[in-house]
Amino acid sequence: MTQPPRGVRRSYGVKAAPYALPSPTTTLKRARSAPYFFILPAAVLFALFFALPIGYAIRLSFHKIEIKGLGLGKGARSEVWAGLENYTSALTDSELGAGALRVLGYGAVVVPVMLGLALFFALLLDTERVRARSFSRLAIFLPYAVPGVIAALLWGFLYLPDVSPFFYVLDALGLPQPDLMDGTPLYLAMANIAVWGGTGFNMIVIYTALRSLPAEVYEAAKLDGCSEFQIALRVKIPMVAPSLVLTFFFSIIATLQVFNEPTTLRPLTNGIPTTWSPLMKVYNDAFTGGNIHAASATAVVLALATFVLSFALLRLSTRRTTQGATR
Amino acid sequence: MPHTMRRRLAAATAVLLGATALTACGSSDSDDKAASGPVSLTYWAWAPGMDKVVALWNAEHPDIKVTVQKQASGDDLVTKIITATKAHKAPDLVQAEYQALPTLVSNDALADIAPDVAGVKDRFAPGIWQQTTFGGEAVYALPQDSGPLMFFYRQDLFKQYGLSVPTTWEEFATTARDLRKKAPDKSLTTFSANDSGLFAGLSQQAGARWWTFEGDTWKVGIDDAATRKVTDFWGGLVGEGAIDNQPMYTPAWNKALNSGEQLAWVSAVWAPGVLTTAAPDTRGKWAMAPLPQWTKGASSTGSWGGSSTAVTTDSKHRKAAAQFATWLNTDPVALAALVKESGIYPAATAAQTSGALAEAPAFFPNQPDFYTRAAEIAKTTAPAAWGPNVNVAYTAFKDEFGKAAKARSGFGTALTTVRSATVADLEKQGFEVAK
């Protein structure tokens, strides 16, 4: 006897045995709906606290306030469609461009120095003969636990010649005292805060990747006569390349979004304008100028630029690393 | 990278805090039952000790209970009020600085309380009252305190260096140069690009009217002749290096005041409070004098700061709120408490010479007639003219004058830029602006 087609047998089974185990169809249905059920909380939260605000910001960016008469009293302000007006003024605003350039300059210092140091420390901690490993790891990681605003205040006090112990020492030794809150040194001063705060976190990411590498690789390298230095350079670094890409990616995004440090340092000096970084300009437009519509447009532009830039860099670096792996 | 994660955490916290704030606000809305059950009002204020003053009201008025909330101060509070108004969650009463009133009214945040406060007009100097009414019939707030500008100097160091107290701005410049010659490491004062309010007050003294309107058209006078005179004066002093160019309210500035590196401070009547914390070692060494004048023998001053009490459009108990605001700013008991607890200088003229201000500030034991002189100076306060985008002008001032002060290159271009930025913003918002 030939087997009846599956469908036939299934329907037959249902009819014949209503008390039997749940039919395959219902199980299948339930199995299919279960994943949706599980992602529901995340999807709802995502929609409520992520997609909705973004959608609202985009909506705002296409509107503006229209003022009647002197703009005083009830009904003087109404929201009207603005089209691309907010976008054109955001893109033609020289301050936004200047801010972006300042931030790129700052990032050019922060990212290589921070990741370089993080990699260096991670490799040092991973060597066999290292002492006080957990203490060093904690000590390097600790600044990350200091909130950004506190870190900026702390360093700000150290940068002000009149209250800084560093300057006191420089003065006592008769050495020149640089103005750290102005011009080019300002970028270094600001970058220093980010490096101080960020190195530990990136080091942990890279170090974790290093610890998860199999020991046989090192053994093989040693049998082949590699020194510790060569192992680090030829084995470890290529193998943690994905973590390096990841930390690089995070760092670029954080750099473009720098806000805490310049905002906290601003009242201490004439050298930092209120639009030093693009995010400061967004904040200023929205909360000082009261123009949330223009601020939304700038924020959307900034988000898109961050997205494009970070993904372009990500693609570039993954292509590099995969090439390196196949070679 | 740390910042991203940190920011997420901050955002999460903000959401949580926001949720609590929402519930807090939500519980306060009830219908206007002024006649029947007790009314409860919320009041956003930042003056220190305001809760103690309000406690006096609450003890006397069981039917209207006021709760003080310290949400933020100054400009930050303006932003908060506007945001809360958009969400229809604004408190019943707010403390607002005079220059913020047009911005708040323009955002439809403040209610016209003219019918509820009839007859209080005469309790205030006309120049102050005008700032809460914009010269019209509507009353958007009641004046609380004022900050007439004065000249504060180190009596002991002035004697030591043989300087006399300048009565005109010309003498002020000479004094600054003299001091630099006698003690190159000391400055008479600094020009701070950090607080636009002082510069606004100085321009006001010279007769500047930054925002005026005629019909439906605003006129921006930020680079009028009076302001230009003030700008050139300070730009010149900074340019030639006669005074310092670093911002105020920094640890470095505190140190300069405390150690006598800076000998004077052009400030307002509330300066003793700031000096107490910024320069604690100099108690009894400072003295106050009228602000230097542009023409010899004249007597005029500007004001720096000062705030008012306003009722919001969201308030469901406008009458009760206005009643409280009137009590707070005109009742002798309330004003005496405000002077004692909050250390404010009352705007109500009667209170300026009342018993509450009989004693000089504790930091000025050497000048027992401090408040008698202050009341005389307060009478000479020139009127101020504020517009709907003071914040924008103030931010432009910080940026442009900051740059110019840093370069010590004169402030002329900076002033032009501040005006054009202010006008451009008004036009962009859709206001009609006179050319």
mmCIF file of C-alpha atoms in Angstrom, chain A residues 146-306:
data_model
loop_
_atom_site.group_PDB
_atom_site.id
_atom_site.type_symbol
_atom_site.label_atom_id
_atom_site.label_comp_id
_atom_site.label_asym_id
_atom_site.label_seq_id
_atom_site.Cartn_x
_atom_site.Cartn_y
_atom_site.Cartn_z
ATOM 1 C CA VAL A 146 33.977 58.202 36.192
ATOM 2 C CA PRO A 147 31.035 59.986 34.522
ATOM 3 C CA GLY A 148 32.017 62.120 31.522
ATOM 4 C CA VAL A 149 30.890 65.378 33.115
ATOM 5 C CA ILE A 150 32.871 64.710 36.284
ATOM 6 C CA ALA A 151 35.929 63.765 34.227
ATOM 7 C CA ALA A 152 35.664 66.996 32.238
ATOM 8 C CA LEU A 153 35.307 69.067 35.419
ATOM 9 C CA LEU A 154 38.242 67.288 37.009
ATOM 10 C CA TRP A 155 40.506 67.846 34.034
ATOM 11 C CA GLY A 156 39.143 71.378 33.545
ATOM 12 C CA PHE A 157 40.413 72.302 37.007
ATOM 13 C CA LEU A 158 43.770 70.757 36.165
ATOM 14 C CA TYR A 159 43.952 72.780 32.942
ATOM 15 C CA LEU A 160 43.241 76.162 34.565
ATOM 16 C CA PRO A 161 46.621 77.717 35.336
ATOM 17 C CA ASP A 162 45.478 79.475 38.512
ATOM 18 C CA VAL A 163 44.178 76.400 40.293
ATOM 19 C CA SER A 164 46.145 73.567 38.694
ATOM 20 C CA PRO A 165 48.874 71.737 40.611
ATOM 21 C CA PHE A 166 50.597 70.982 37.262
ATOM 22 C CA PHE A 167 50.962 74.653 36.536
ATOM 23 C CA TYR A 168 52.177 75.219 40.070
ATOM 24 C CA VAL A 169 54.973 72.740 39.446
ATOM 25 C CA LEU A 170 55.740 74.214 36.005
ATOM 26 C CA ASP A 171 55.868 77.651 37.605
ATOM 27 C CA ALA A 172 58.144 76.468 40.388
ATOM 28 C CA LEU A 173 60.499 74.882 37.858
ATOM 29 C CA GLY A 174 60.419 77.999 35.692
ATOM 30 C CA LEU A 175 59.104 76.057 32.700
ATOM 31 C CA PRO A 176 56.806 77.598 30.058
ATOM 32 C CA GLN A 177 53.104 77.288 30.849
ATOM 33 C CA PRO A 178 50.974 76.367 27.848
ATOM 34 C CA ASP A 179 47.433 77.710 27.540
ATOM 35 C CA LEU A 180 45.559 74.423 27.390
ATOM 36 C CA MET A 181 42.137 75.968 26.991
ATOM 37 C CA ASP A 182 42.673 77.590 23.632
ATOM 38 C CA GLY A 183 43.718 76.957 20.027
ATOM 39 C CA THR A 184 45.461 73.696 19.133
ATOM 40 C CA PRO A 185 46.328 72.687 22.716
ATOM 41 C CA LEU A 186 42.588 72.752 23.422
ATOM 42 C CA TYR A 187 42.074 69.817 21.045
ATOM 43 C CA LEU A 188 44.796 67.888 22.828
ATOM 44 C CA ALA A 189 43.382 68.812 26.217
ATOM 45 C CA MET A 190 39.915 67.695 25.186
ATOM 46 C CA ALA A 191 41.240 64.527 23.495
ATOM 47 C CA ASN A 192 43.152 63.722 26.666
ATOM 48 C CA ILE A 193 39.912 63.562 28.634
ATOM 49 C CA ALA A 194 38.355 61.154 26.129
ATOM 50 C CA VAL A 195 41.489 58.990 25.979
ATOM 51 C CA TRP A 196 41.734 58.903 29.769
ATOM 52 C CA GLY A 197 38.113 57.867 30.067
ATOM 53 C CA GLY A 198 37.844 55.543 27.075
ATOM 54 C CA THR A 199 41.062 53.530 26.988
ATOM 55 C CA GLY A 200 40.026 51.172 29.777
ATOM 56 C CA PHE A 201 36.777 50.157 28.140
ATOM 57 C CA ASN A 202 38.389 49.436 24.774
ATOM 58 C CA MET A 203 41.231 47.615 26.465
ATOM 59 C CA ILE A 204 38.767 45.271 28.164
ATOM 60 C CA VAL A 205 37.076 44.511 24.832
ATOM 61 C CA ILE A 206 40.386 43.687 23.156
ATOM 62 C CA TYR A 207 41.728 41.846 26.189
ATOM 63 C CA THR A 208 38.625 39.644 26.345
ATOM 64 C CA ALA A 209 39.137 38.757 22.695
ATOM 65 C CA LEU A 210 42.783 37.913 23.402
ATOM 66 C CA ARG A 211 41.874 35.624 26.300
ATOM 67 C CA SER A 212 39.472 33.666 24.141
ATOM 68 C CA LEU A 213 42.173 32.724 21.605
ATOM 69 C CA PRO A 214 43.121 29.001 21.774
ATOM 70 C CA ALA A 215 46.422 28.257 23.487
ATOM 71 C CA GLU A 216 47.502 25.819 20.732
ATOM 72 C CA VAL A 217 48.117 28.722 18.379
ATOM 73 C CA TYR A 218 50.671 30.205 20.755
ATOM 74 C CA GLU A 219 52.224 26.803 21.292
ATOM 75 C CA ALA A 220 52.604 26.310 17.575
ATOM 76 C CA ALA A 221 54.072 29.777 17.210
ATOM 77 C CA LYS A 222 56.539 29.095 20.002
ATOM 78 C CA LEU A 223 57.585 25.783 18.475
ATOM 79 C CA ASP A 224 58.236 27.694 15.302
ATOM 80 C CA GLY A 225 60.556 29.932 17.295
ATOM 81 C CA CYS A 226 58.447 33.067 17.702
ATOM 82 C CA SER A 227 59.380 35.544 20.415
ATOM 83 C CA GLU A 228 56.648 37.102 22.610
ATOM 84 C CA PHE A 229 56.912 40.245 20.537
ATOM 85 C CA GLN A 230 56.515 38.341 17.287
ATOM 86 C CA ILE A 231 53.557 36.422 18.698
ATOM 87 C CA ALA A 232 51.899 39.709 19.592
ATOM 88 C CA LEU A 233 52.548 41.238 16.193
ATOM 89 C CA ARG A 234 51.966 38.248 13.908
ATOM 90 C CA VAL A 235 49.466 36.148 15.823
ATOM 91 C CA LYS A 236 47.558 38.126 18.398
ATOM 92 C CA ILE A 237 46.863 41.370 16.538
ATOM 93 C CA PRO A 238 45.558 39.710 13.355
ATOM 94 C CA MET A 239 43.386 37.394 15.416
ATOM 95 C CA VAL A 240 41.743 40.171 17.452
ATOM 96 C CA ALA A 241 41.193 42.312 14.341
ATOM 97 C CA PRO A 242 37.382 41.958 14.612
ATOM 98 C CA SER A 243 37.478 43.452 18.115
ATOM 99 C CA LEU A 244 39.666 46.259 16.851
ATOM 100 C CA VAL A 245 37.125 46.987 14.155
ATOM 101 C CA LEU A 246 34.359 46.959 16.730
ATOM 102 C CA THR A 247 36.112 49.333 19.103
ATOM 103 C CA PHE A 248 37.047 51.558 16.170
ATOM 104 C CA PHE A 249 33.426 51.665 15.097
ATOM 105 C CA PHE A 250 32.231 52.605 18.600
ATOM 106 C CA SER A 251 34.939 55.232 18.933
ATOM 107 C CA ILE A 252 34.041 56.939 15.666
ATOM 108 C CA ILE A 253 30.396 57.187 16.673
ATOM 109 C CA ALA A 254 31.241 58.480 20.133
ATOM 110 C CA THR A 255 33.625 61.042 18.657
ATOM 111 C CA LEU A 256 30.991 62.436 16.332
ATOM 112 C CA GLN A 257 28.638 62.679 19.276
ATOM 113 C CA VAL A 258 31.039 64.452 21.641
ATOM 114 C CA PHE A 259 29.072 66.790 23.896
ATOM 115 C CA ASN A 260 29.794 66.399 27.617
ATOM 116 C CA GLU A 261 33.425 67.445 27.632
ATOM 117 C CA PRO A 262 33.194 70.653 25.564
ATOM 118 C CA THR A 263 29.940 71.661 27.279
ATOM 119 C CA THR A 264 31.459 71.252 30.710
ATOM 120 C CA LEU A 265 34.697 73.025 29.797
ATOM 121 C CA ARG A 266 32.974 75.875 27.939
ATOM 122 C CA PRO A 267 32.267 78.163 30.925
ATOM 123 C CA LEU A 268 35.939 77.992 31.915
ATOM 124 C CA THR A 269 37.336 79.591 28.788
ATOM 125 C CA ASN A 270 36.740 81.966 25.906
ATOM 126 C CA GLY A 271 38.118 79.328 23.547
ATOM 127 C CA ILE A 272 35.054 77.067 23.214
ATOM 128 C CA PRO A 273 32.036 78.520 21.419
ATOM 129 C CA THR A 274 28.527 77.223 22.147
ATOM 130 C CA THR A 275 28.573 75.460 18.764
ATOM 131 C CA TRP A 276 31.934 73.726 19.214
ATOM 132 C CA SER A 277 30.590 70.312 18.247
ATOM 133 C CA PRO A 278 27.575 69.595 16.011
ATOM 134 C CA LEU A 279 25.645 68.125 18.941
ATOM 135 C CA MET A 280 26.229 71.290 20.955
ATOM 136 C CA LYS A 281 24.702 73.212 18.084
ATOM 137 C CA VAL A 282 21.677 70.931 18.098
ATOM 138 C CA TYR A 283 21.317 71.407 21.850
ATOM 139 C CA ASN A 284 21.746 75.140 21.530
ATOM 140 C CA ASP A 285 19.195 75.469 18.740
ATOM 141 C CA ALA A 286 16.662 73.384 20.609
ATOM 142 C CA PHE A 287 17.058 74.553 24.170
ATOM 143 C CA THR A 288 18.571 78.015 24.020
ATOM 144 C CA GLY A 289 17.171 79.285 20.762
ATOM 145 C CA GLY A 290 13.921 77.388 21.298
ATOM 146 C CA ASN A 291 13.874 76.258 17.677
ATOM 147 C CA ILE A 292 13.205 72.535 17.931
ATOM 148 C CA HIS A 293 12.396 72.318 14.241
ATOM 149 C CA ALA A 294 15.794 73.501 13.037
ATOM 150 C CA ALA A 295 17.428 71.406 15.751
ATOM 151 C CA SER A 296 15.587 68.295 14.546
ATOM 152 C CA ALA A 297 16.749 68.868 10.979
ATOM 153 C CA THR A 298 20.355 69.258 12.141
ATOM 154 C CA ALA A 299 20.006 66.143 14.285
ATOM 155 C CA VAL A 300 18.720 64.130 11.323
ATOM 156 C CA VAL A 301 21.599 65.376 9.155
ATOM 157 C CA LEU A 302 24.045 64.482 11.914
ATOM 158 C CA ALA A 303 22.549 61.009 12.347
ATOM 159 C CA LEU A 304 22.716 60.323 8.622
ATOM 160 C CA ALA A 305 26.303 61.556 8.406
ATOM 161 C CA THR A 306 27.298 59.390 11.374
#
